[in-house]
């Protein structure tokens, strides 16, 4: 049956209306926010930090004049944690209080210096829990920035401490005080190897150690051992400001006492309730779980060299810094 001209136009109009309706419903679905953050009983919809930025405090003396910052983070922040193999799973960081910048900002920047793999990120997490103040970094790690450390790349007095793995006069110049976090080289080097292979909480596969018949791992250990010694010795001997030295192993064994000594060094008043909350949530998500390999990655020659260099650095620590116990 042939369609008359009016019927043809009517069918065309109906088809156009149907298509418009489909497109409208699709647009609603596509633009719906992926999740909802809730704080203080008020729902905030959209990207974390959206509509929550403001101009930060103006810092003088050649430091950044303006920094774009989060005003506060919600108490419970959902994050995606990277695990071995590049997979992600959802976790929640439960903050003991809303995180904020130093108010008022300090005129002195404090370095949190360490060799990579020494537990710098975990210590930053503990400090943020214990104080409610954000910690910064000379780097801009986007993974950390989205997962609990929005002050990445902020390196002035508006943050409690500033993470750095650098050494030398240029690296030390911006800081007036320093917290030096030291970890035994064998554990620190292996942690850094794991980080480069599997992220902040992942692991290197056994095959990575055997790459190029073990030569890659051997060269990695040689290079990183030299960097481990250089980093620690430079901050110990060449930094002119007050320095507080702690051992990672000391932090693991007695986090409560170690945190107290750091906050005392920073002259930051301890809130009893907040501090107790921080200790109860000390594990966090940025402390790599233990994984036992079915082989020893270090041969006897590697162990001998690491022992010698560790003795040199530790002797310097006890002579120069006398860390708290």
Tab-separated table of C-alpha atoms in Angstrom:
chain	number	residue	atom	x	y	z
A	1	UNK	CA	0.000	0.000	0.000
A	2	UNK	CA	1.388	3.346	-1.020
A	3	UNK	CA	1.676	6.104	1.598
A	4	UNK	CA	-0.110	9.369	0.894
A	5	UNK	CA	1.845	12.596	1.350
A	6	UNK	CA	0.140	13.535	4.701
A	7	UNK	CA	0.766	10.069	6.157
A	8	UNK	CA	4.386	10.239	5.038
A	9	UNK	CA	4.919	13.570	6.829
A	10	UNK	CA	3.143	12.283	9.952
A	11	UNK	CA	5.426	9.256	10.160
A	12	UNK	CA	8.436	11.522	9.676
A	13	UNK	CA	7.373	13.783	12.558
A	14	UNK	CA	6.775	10.796	14.867
A	15	UNK	CA	10.197	9.347	14.019
A	16	UNK	CA	11.874	12.687	14.720
A	17	UNK	CA	10.114	12.992	18.095
A	18	UNK	CA	11.139	9.444	19.016
A	19	UNK	CA	14.782	10.127	18.112
A	20	UNK	CA	14.798	13.386	20.089
A	21	UNK	CA	13.416	11.580	23.150
A	22	UNK	CA	16.118	8.915	22.953
A	23	UNK	CA	18.854	11.526	22.674
A	24	UNK	CA	17.417	13.483	25.622
A	25	UNK	CA	17.359	10.427	27.905
A	26	UNK	CA	20.874	9.489	26.812
A	27	UNK	CA	22.136	12.945	27.685
A	28	UNK	CA	20.677	12.677	31.183
A	29	UNK	CA	22.430	9.358	31.734
A	30	UNK	CA	25.776	10.449	30.322
A	31	UNK	CA	25.966	13.594	32.448
A	32	UNK	CA	24.929	12.045	35.734
A	33	UNK	CA	27.838	12.312	38.236
A	34	UNK	CA	29.789	9.145	38.936
A	35	UNK	CA	29.487	9.398	42.724
A	36	UNK	CA	28.411	11.563	45.636
A	37	UNK	CA	30.484	12.861	48.506
A	38	UNK	CA	28.697	13.737	51.712
A	39	UNK	CA	30.037	15.811	54.583
A	40	UNK	CA	28.279	17.515	57.447
A	41	UNK	CA	24.904	16.289	56.217
A	42	UNK	CA	25.201	18.258	52.964
A	43	UNK	CA	25.458	16.364	49.686
A	44	UNK	CA	28.138	17.542	47.263
A	45	UNK	CA	27.745	16.061	43.813
A	46	UNK	CA	30.391	15.720	41.115
A	47	UNK	CA	34.166	15.553	40.918
A	48	UNK	CA	36.073	15.585	44.257
A	49	UNK	CA	36.953	19.174	45.031
A	50	UNK	CA	34.627	20.663	42.433
A	51	UNK	CA	33.247	24.007	43.565
A	52	UNK	CA	35.467	23.670	46.647
A	53	UNK	CA	38.496	25.630	45.495
A	54	UNK	CA	39.522	29.049	46.620
A	55	UNK	CA	42.558	31.238	46.569
A	56	UNK	CA	44.981	30.120	49.201
A	57	UNK	CA	46.884	32.328	51.587
A	58	UNK	CA	49.362	34.715	50.041
A	59	UNK	CA	52.884	33.719	50.957
A	60	UNK	CA	55.639	36.349	50.824
A	61	UNK	CA	59.423	36.213	50.621
A	62	UNK	CA	59.613	34.905	47.098
A	63	UNK	CA	57.273	31.959	47.684
A	64	UNK	CA	54.172	31.341	45.598
A	65	UNK	CA	51.786	34.295	45.815
A	66	UNK	CA	48.718	32.289	45.099
A	67	UNK	CA	47.964	28.575	45.307
A	68	UNK	CA	44.775	26.932	44.163
A	69	UNK	CA	43.725	24.522	46.871
A	70	UNK	CA	41.013	22.409	48.343
A	71	UNK	CA	39.454	24.153	51.297
A	72	UNK	CA	38.659	20.900	53.074
A	73	UNK	CA	38.408	17.193	52.378
A	74	UNK	CA	35.481	15.094	53.551
A	75	UNK	CA	36.063	12.908	56.591
A	76	UNK	CA	35.524	9.777	54.479
A	77	UNK	CA	37.144	9.943	51.068
A	78	UNK	CA	36.610	7.083	48.631
A	79	UNK	CA	39.722	6.309	46.621
A	80	UNK	CA	40.937	3.784	44.082
A	81	UNK	CA	44.012	1.970	45.359
A	82	UNK	CA	46.439	0.491	42.886
A	83	UNK	CA	47.444	-3.076	43.579
A	84	UNK	CA	49.857	-5.451	41.877
A	85	UNK	CA	49.302	-5.943	38.168
A	86	UNK	CA	47.756	-2.493	37.667
A	87	UNK	CA	44.320	-3.430	39.061
A	88	UNK	CA	42.370	-1.053	41.279
A	89	UNK	CA	39.995	-1.645	44.154
A	90	UNK	CA	37.907	0.833	46.095
A	91	UNK	CA	38.958	1.897	49.571
A	92	UNK	CA	37.958	4.549	52.037
A	93	UNK	CA	40.330	6.879	53.838
A	94	UNK	CA	38.653	7.803	57.091
A	95	UNK	CA	40.187	11.083	58.199
A	96	UNK	CA	40.099	11.902	61.891
A	97	UNK	CA	39.155	15.486	61.023
A	98	UNK	CA	38.731	17.609	57.942
A	99	UNK	CA	42.072	18.284	56.291
A	100	UNK	CA	43.122	21.898	55.838
A	101	UNK	CA	46.128	24.069	55.134
A	102	UNK	CA	48.182	25.713	57.889
A	103	UNK	CA	46.243	28.611	59.359
A	104	UNK	CA	48.020	30.965	59.392
A	105	UNK	CA	50.724	29.651	57.043
A	106	UNK	CA	54.182	29.346	58.482
A	107	UNK	CA	57.025	31.427	57.134
A	108	UNK	CA	59.271	28.359	57.372
A	109	UNK	CA	59.011	25.346	55.073
A	110	UNK	CA	59.868	22.007	56.662
A	111	UNK	CA	61.333	19.204	54.546
A	112	UNK	CA	60.293	15.591	55.004
A	113	UNK	CA	63.381	14.161	53.359
A	114	UNK	CA	64.075	10.529	52.602
A	115	UNK	CA	65.375	8.086	50.052
A	116	UNK	CA	62.480	6.626	47.992
A	117	UNK	CA	61.020	3.507	49.580
A	118	UNK	CA	61.626	4.690	53.140
A	119	UNK	CA	57.968	5.161	54.089
A	120	UNK	CA	57.575	8.860	53.286
A	121	UNK	CA	53.992	8.522	52.051
A	122	UNK	CA	52.889	6.482	55.053
A	123	UNK	CA	54.434	9.045	57.418
A	124	UNK	CA	52.646	11.853	55.576
A	125	UNK	CA	49.387	9.954	56.058
A	126	UNK	CA	50.064	9.588	59.793
A	127	UNK	CA	50.904	13.272	60.139
A	128	UNK	CA	47.733	14.312	58.337
A	129	UNK	CA	45.696	12.043	60.590
A	130	UNK	CA	47.359	13.329	63.759
A	131	UNK	CA	47.109	17.041	62.896
A	132	UNK	CA	44.345	17.530	60.338
A	133	UNK	CA	46.855	19.574	58.304
A	134	UNK	CA	47.811	18.769	54.726
A	135	UNK	CA	51.342	17.760	53.779
A	136	UNK	CA	52.990	18.866	50.544
A	137	UNK	CA	55.575	17.649	48.073
A	138	UNK	CA	58.134	18.946	45.608
A	139	UNK	CA	56.608	16.468	43.155
A	140	UNK	CA	53.184	16.194	41.540
A	141	UNK	CA	52.085	12.595	41.846
A	142	UNK	CA	48.586	12.560	40.362
A	143	UNK	CA	47.781	9.223	41.995
A	144	UNK	CA	48.530	10.629	45.443
A	145	UNK	CA	46.875	13.912	44.567
A	146	UNK	CA	43.548	12.173	43.971
A	147	UNK	CA	43.898	9.739	46.860
A	148	UNK	CA	44.332	11.711	50.027
A	149	UNK	CA	47.165	14.158	49.266
A	150	UNK	CA	45.664	17.107	47.324
A	151	UNK	CA	48.586	19.339	48.365
A	152	UNK	CA	50.974	17.509	46.041
A	153	UNK	CA	53.273	20.115	44.401
A	154	UNK	CA	52.687	22.586	47.266
A	155	UNK	CA	56.058	23.268	48.872
A	156	UNK	CA	55.692	26.331	51.068
A	157	UNK	CA	54.675	27.161	54.611
A	158	UNK	CA	50.981	26.475	53.997
A	159	UNK	CA	51.583	22.740	54.528
A	160	UNK	CA	52.896	20.896	57.578
A	161	UNK	CA	55.884	19.259	55.863
A	162	UNK	CA	57.091	18.905	52.274
A	163	UNK	CA	58.074	15.540	50.843
A	164	UNK	CA	61.385	15.409	48.971
A	165	UNK	CA	63.764	12.696	47.819
A	166	UNK	CA	66.242	15.230	46.418
A	167	UNK	CA	69.631	16.257	47.763
A	168	UNK	CA	72.154	18.994	47.067
A	169	UNK	CA	72.219	22.756	47.752
A	170	UNK	CA	69.331	23.593	45.420
A	171	UNK	CA	67.122	20.914	46.967
A	172	UNK	CA	67.929	22.017	50.529
A	173	UNK	CA	67.744	25.784	50.000
A	174	UNK	CA	63.946	26.324	50.410
A	175	UNK	CA	63.795	24.669	53.825
A	176	UNK	CA	64.489	25.982	57.325
A	177	UNK	CA	63.947	22.681	59.179
A	178	UNK	CA	63.995	19.034	58.166
A	179	UNK	CA	62.660	15.679	59.275
A	180	UNK	CA	64.934	12.978	57.874
A	181	UNK	CA	63.332	9.541	57.555
A	182	UNK	CA	65.902	6.749	57.255
A	183	UNK	CA	65.266	3.091	56.411
A	184	UNK	CA	67.758	0.245	56.148
A	185	UNK	CA	69.037	0.140	52.533
A	186	UNK	CA	68.050	-3.454	51.794
A	187	UNK	CA	64.382	-2.828	52.617
A	188	UNK	CA	64.296	0.679	51.096
A	189	UNK	CA	65.848	-0.397	47.797
A	190	UNK	CA	63.480	-3.340	47.456
A	191	UNK	CA	60.494	-1.106	48.306
A	192	UNK	CA	61.555	1.340	45.584
A	193	UNK	CA	61.935	-1.540	43.131
A	194	UNK	CA	58.398	-2.635	44.012
A	195	UNK	CA	57.085	0.921	43.603
A	196	UNK	CA	58.589	1.316	40.160
A	197	UNK	CA	57.056	-1.987	39.115
A	198	UNK	CA	53.716	-2.027	40.941
A	199	UNK	CA	52.940	1.437	42.258
A	200	UNK	CA	52.794	2.694	45.841
A	201	UNK	CA	51.350	-0.516	47.263
A	202	UNK	CA	52.119	-3.091	44.565
A	203	UNK	CA	54.972	-5.516	44.042
A	204	UNK	CA	57.534	-6.414	41.425
A	205	UNK	CA	57.000	-9.848	39.939
A	206	UNK	CA	59.781	-12.437	40.485
A	207	UNK	CA	60.557	-12.211	36.762
A	208	UNK	CA	61.582	-8.566	37.201
A	209	UNK	CA	64.472	-9.628	39.420
A	210	UNK	CA	65.650	-12.090	36.753
A	211	UNK	CA	65.460	-9.610	33.890
A	212	UNK	CA	68.538	-9.769	31.610
A	213	UNK	CA	69.801	-12.695	33.701
A	214	UNK	CA	69.748	-10.635	36.873
A	215	UNK	CA	71.941	-7.830	35.530
A	216	UNK	CA	69.110	-5.285	35.613
A	217	UNK	CA	68.445	-5.926	39.322
A	218	UNK	CA	72.153	-5.923	40.129
A	219	UNK	CA	72.642	-2.538	38.466
A	220	UNK	CA	69.518	-1.222	40.159
A	221	UNK	CA	70.901	-2.168	43.573
A	222	UNK	CA	74.288	-0.604	42.812
A	223	UNK	CA	72.769	2.683	41.656
A	224	UNK	CA	70.198	2.927	44.429
A	225	UNK	CA	72.658	2.079	47.196
A	226	UNK	CA	74.840	4.992	46.095
A	227	UNK	CA	71.764	7.264	46.011
A	228	UNK	CA	70.629	6.006	49.445
A	229	UNK	CA	73.963	6.955	50.979
A	230	UNK	CA	74.174	10.291	49.165
A	231	UNK	CA	70.646	11.358	50.133
A	232	UNK	CA	71.054	10.627	53.825
A	233	UNK	CA	74.603	11.939	54.178
A	234	UNK	CA	73.814	15.170	52.345
A	235	UNK	CA	70.892	16.048	54.619
A	236	UNK	CA	72.851	14.984	57.691
A	237	UNK	CA	76.058	16.879	56.990
A	238	UNK	CA	75.119	19.758	54.713
A	239	UNK	CA	71.716	20.945	55.851
A	240	UNK	CA	72.286	23.884	58.203
A	241	UNK	CA	68.869	24.031	59.838
A	242	UNK	CA	67.499	21.971	62.765
A	243	UNK	CA	67.130	18.313	61.771
A	244	UNK	CA	65.094	15.572	63.385
A	245	UNK	CA	66.125	12.039	62.366
A	246	UNK	CA	63.875	9.019	62.734
A	247	UNK	CA	64.214	5.440	61.564
A	248	UNK	CA	61.409	3.790	59.603
A	249	UNK	CA	61.829	0.717	61.779
A	250	UNK	CA	61.352	2.956	64.816
A	251	UNK	CA	58.143	4.330	63.302
A	252	UNK	CA	56.799	0.810	62.730
A	253	UNK	CA	57.737	-0.402	66.212
A	254	UNK	CA	56.362	2.577	68.136
A	255	UNK	CA	54.347	4.937	65.915
A	256	UNK	CA	52.795	6.751	68.870
A	257	UNK	CA	56.092	7.819	70.426
A	258	UNK	CA	57.688	8.566	67.058
A	259	UNK	CA	54.793	10.791	65.975
A	260	UNK	CA	54.957	12.660	69.271
A	261	UNK	CA	58.649	13.421	68.800
A	262	UNK	CA	58.010	14.711	65.272
A	263	UNK	CA	55.143	16.964	66.347
A	264	UNK	CA	57.238	18.241	69.230
A	265	UNK	CA	60.032	19.046	66.773
A	266	UNK	CA	57.519	20.834	64.525
A	267	UNK	CA	56.178	22.693	67.583
A	268	UNK	CA	52.686	21.576	66.634
A	269	UNK	CA	50.237	21.267	69.563
A	270	UNK	CA	48.836	17.774	70.034
A	271	UNK	CA	45.084	17.376	70.303
A	272	UNK	CA	44.563	14.278	72.480
A	273	UNK	CA	41.372	13.097	70.789
A	274	UNK	CA	42.737	13.606	67.281
A	275	UNK	CA	46.039	11.928	68.137
A	276	UNK	CA	44.296	8.883	69.604
A	277	UNK	CA	42.189	8.657	66.453
A	278	UNK	CA	45.328	8.786	64.301
A	279	UNK	CA	46.903	5.906	66.216
A	280	UNK	CA	43.724	3.850	65.887
A	281	UNK	CA	43.852	4.393	62.097
A	282	UNK	CA	47.606	4.119	61.746
A	283	UNK	CA	47.601	1.395	59.094
A	284	UNK	CA	45.950	3.415	56.347
A	285	UNK	CA	46.179	2.314	52.703
A	286	UNK	CA	49.694	3.455	51.819
A	287	UNK	CA	51.724	0.927	53.734
A	288	UNK	CA	52.755	-1.937	51.470
A	289	UNK	CA	51.790	-5.354	52.806
A	290	UNK	CA	54.534	-7.901	53.296
A	291	UNK	CA	55.224	-10.397	50.543
A	292	UNK	CA	57.785	-13.136	51.048
A	293	UNK	CA	59.715	-14.159	47.941
A	294	UNK	CA	60.700	-17.787	47.504
A	295	UNK	CA	64.272	-16.635	46.843
A	296	UNK	CA	66.731	-14.130	48.291
A	297	UNK	CA	67.059	-11.196	45.854
A	298	UNK	CA	70.365	-10.106	47.402
A	299	UNK	CA	73.553	-12.093	46.854
A	300	UNK	CA	76.423	-12.086	49.348
A	301	UNK	CA	78.318	-9.288	47.585
A	302	UNK	CA	75.235	-7.042	47.588
A	303	UNK	CA	74.715	-7.721	51.294
A	304	UNK	CA	78.333	-6.933	52.069
A	305	UNK	CA	78.197	-3.573	50.288
A	306	UNK	CA	74.867	-2.619	51.852
A	307	UNK	CA	76.163	-3.451	55.324
A	308	UNK	CA	79.228	-1.262	54.842
A	309	UNK	CA	77.248	1.721	53.567
A	310	UNK	CA	74.612	1.332	56.267
A	311	UNK	CA	77.297	1.428	58.957
A	312	UNK	CA	78.733	4.638	57.483
A	313	UNK	CA	75.347	6.390	57.461
A	314	UNK	CA	74.207	5.122	60.855
A	315	UNK	CA	77.491	6.138	62.462
A	316	UNK	CA	76.980	9.627	61.053
A	317	UNK	CA	73.438	9.711	62.409
A	318	UNK	CA	74.514	8.914	65.952
A	319	UNK	CA	77.398	11.357	65.808
A	320	UNK	CA	75.509	14.236	64.223
A	321	UNK	CA	71.818	13.893	64.954
A	322	UNK	CA	71.374	11.578	67.956
A	323	UNK	CA	67.827	10.431	67.022
A	324	UNK	CA	65.207	10.150	69.741
A	325	UNK	CA	64.373	6.781	71.298
